[in-house]
Amino acid sequence: VYFIFFPGGFAFLPFLWLVNVVWFFREAFIKPAYTEQLQIKTYVKRSAVGLLLWVAVLTTWISIFQHFRAEWGAVGDYLSFTIPLGIP
């Protein structure tokens, strides 16, 4: 069972980072100070950094793939979920 959930965890980890940032932002940065707030701030900041890095990497990959897919020939077709019709 572990080998099924482990890759799924990586696939949905950026989504969980987003949920963490949205859900705990007010608790970490807006509410009056309390003892656990510093730890919550740390986790929210780390989640935000991880999410931003993931978005940057994904955006870069999508841009490169969309630009060069036709030039990659068969490899670009194998990586495609759908293959557009017509001449690029």
mmCIF file of C-alpha atoms in Angstrom:
data_model
loop_
_atom_site.group_PDB
_atom_site.id
_atom_site.type_symbol
_atom_site.label_atom_id
_atom_site.label_comp_id
_atom_site.label_asym_id
_atom_site.label_seq_id
_atom_site.Cartn_x
_atom_site.Cartn_y
_atom_site.Cartn_z
ATOM 1 C CA VAL A 1 0.000 0.000 0.000
ATOM 2 C CA TYR A 2 2.923 2.345 0.747
ATOM 3 C CA PHE A 3 4.173 2.279 -2.853
ATOM 4 C CA ILE A 4 0.735 3.416 -4.062
ATOM 5 C CA PHE A 5 0.397 6.416 -1.757
ATOM 6 C CA PHE A 6 4.005 7.612 -1.897
ATOM 7 C CA PRO A 7 3.973 8.771 -5.570
ATOM 8 C CA GLY A 8 0.453 10.117 -5.067
ATOM 9 C CA GLY A 9 1.762 12.189 -2.183
ATOM 10 C CA PHE A 10 4.342 13.783 -4.455
ATOM 11 C CA ALA A 11 1.684 14.480 -7.078
ATOM 12 C CA PHE A 12 -0.611 16.253 -4.617
ATOM 13 C CA LEU A 13 2.034 17.822 -2.375
ATOM 14 C CA PRO A 14 1.940 21.237 -4.105
ATOM 15 C CA PHE A 15 -1.840 21.267 -3.691
ATOM 16 C CA LEU A 16 -1.399 20.549 0.014
ATOM 17 C CA TRP A 17 1.139 23.379 0.245
ATOM 18 C CA LEU A 18 -1.435 25.712 -1.285
ATOM 19 C CA VAL A 19 -4.082 24.550 1.174
ATOM 20 C CA ASN A 20 -1.634 25.017 4.045
ATOM 21 C CA VAL A 21 -0.772 28.580 3.002
ATOM 22 C CA VAL A 22 -4.398 29.598 2.485
ATOM 23 C CA TRP A 23 -5.730 27.866 5.591
ATOM 24 C CA PHE A 24 -3.074 28.995 8.082
ATOM 25 C CA PHE A 25 -2.082 32.422 6.702
ATOM 26 C CA ARG A 26 -4.413 34.320 9.034
ATOM 27 C CA GLU A 27 -3.349 32.194 11.999
ATOM 28 C CA ALA A 28 0.339 32.796 11.275
ATOM 29 C CA PHE A 29 0.455 36.456 10.299
ATOM 30 C CA ILE A 30 -2.718 38.306 11.334
ATOM 31 C CA LYS A 31 -3.793 36.998 14.740
ATOM 32 C CA PRO A 32 -2.176 38.337 17.918
ATOM 33 C CA ALA A 33 1.049 36.612 18.959
ATOM 34 C CA TYR A 34 0.947 33.355 20.912
ATOM 35 C CA THR A 35 3.503 30.656 21.702
ATOM 36 C CA GLU A 36 2.995 28.333 18.704
ATOM 37 C CA GLN A 37 2.680 31.138 16.161
ATOM 38 C CA LEU A 38 6.386 31.206 15.308
ATOM 39 C CA GLN A 39 6.322 27.521 14.389
ATOM 40 C CA ILE A 40 3.171 27.987 12.286
ATOM 41 C CA LYS A 41 4.788 30.955 10.502
ATOM 42 C CA THR A 42 7.781 28.793 9.654
ATOM 43 C CA TYR A 43 5.623 26.061 8.139
ATOM 44 C CA VAL A 44 3.476 28.524 6.200
ATOM 45 C CA LYS A 45 6.572 30.253 4.781
ATOM 46 C CA ARG A 46 8.125 26.906 3.789
ATOM 47 C CA SER A 47 4.884 25.814 2.157
ATOM 48 C CA ALA A 48 4.710 29.094 0.214
ATOM 49 C CA VAL A 49 8.326 28.767 -0.971
ATOM 50 C CA GLY A 50 7.778 25.148 -2.015
ATOM 51 C CA LEU A 51 4.600 26.096 -3.864
ATOM 52 C CA LEU A 52 6.285 28.999 -5.675
ATOM 53 C CA LEU A 53 9.239 26.826 -6.697
ATOM 54 C CA TRP A 54 6.896 24.127 -7.944
ATOM 55 C CA VAL A 55 4.856 26.653 -9.943
ATOM 56 C CA ALA A 56 8.054 28.107 -11.448
ATOM 57 C CA VAL A 57 9.357 24.666 -12.468
ATOM 58 C CA LEU A 58 5.996 23.588 -13.870
ATOM 59 C CA THR A 59 5.558 26.835 -15.805
ATOM 60 C CA THR A 60 9.060 26.524 -17.243
ATOM 61 C CA TRP A 61 8.462 22.917 -18.300
ATOM 62 C CA ILE A 62 5.096 23.737 -19.905
ATOM 63 C CA SER A 63 6.611 26.660 -21.807
ATOM 64 C CA ILE A 64 9.543 24.585 -23.080
ATOM 65 C CA PHE A 65 7.331 21.645 -23.999
ATOM 66 C CA GLN A 66 4.787 23.771 -25.863
ATOM 67 C CA HIS A 67 7.520 25.556 -27.766
ATOM 68 C CA PHE A 68 9.628 22.536 -28.771
ATOM 69 C CA ARG A 69 7.139 19.625 -28.887
ATOM 70 C CA ALA A 70 6.953 19.563 -32.668
ATOM 71 C CA GLU A 71 10.734 19.750 -33.031
ATOM 72 C CA TRP A 72 11.211 16.768 -30.709
ATOM 73 C CA GLY A 73 9.408 14.498 -33.172
ATOM 74 C CA ALA A 74 8.448 11.100 -31.787
ATOM 75 C CA VAL A 75 9.657 11.931 -28.270
ATOM 76 C CA GLY A 76 7.361 14.960 -28.182
ATOM 77 C CA ASP A 77 4.484 12.786 -29.377
ATOM 78 C CA TYR A 78 5.182 10.147 -26.723
ATOM 79 C CA LEU A 79 5.170 12.828 -24.028
ATOM 80 C CA SER A 80 1.890 14.294 -25.297
ATOM 81 C CA PHE A 81 -1.432 13.339 -23.798
ATOM 82 C CA THR A 82 -3.187 14.452 -26.970
ATOM 83 C CA ILE A 83 -1.511 15.034 -30.292
ATOM 84 C CA PRO A 84 -2.748 18.116 -32.138
ATOM 85 C CA LEU A 85 -3.806 17.629 -35.734
ATOM 86 C CA GLY A 86 -2.251 19.563 -38.571
ATOM 87 C CA ILE A 87 1.160 20.873 -39.383
ATOM 88 C CA PRO A 88 2.910 22.851 -36.613
#
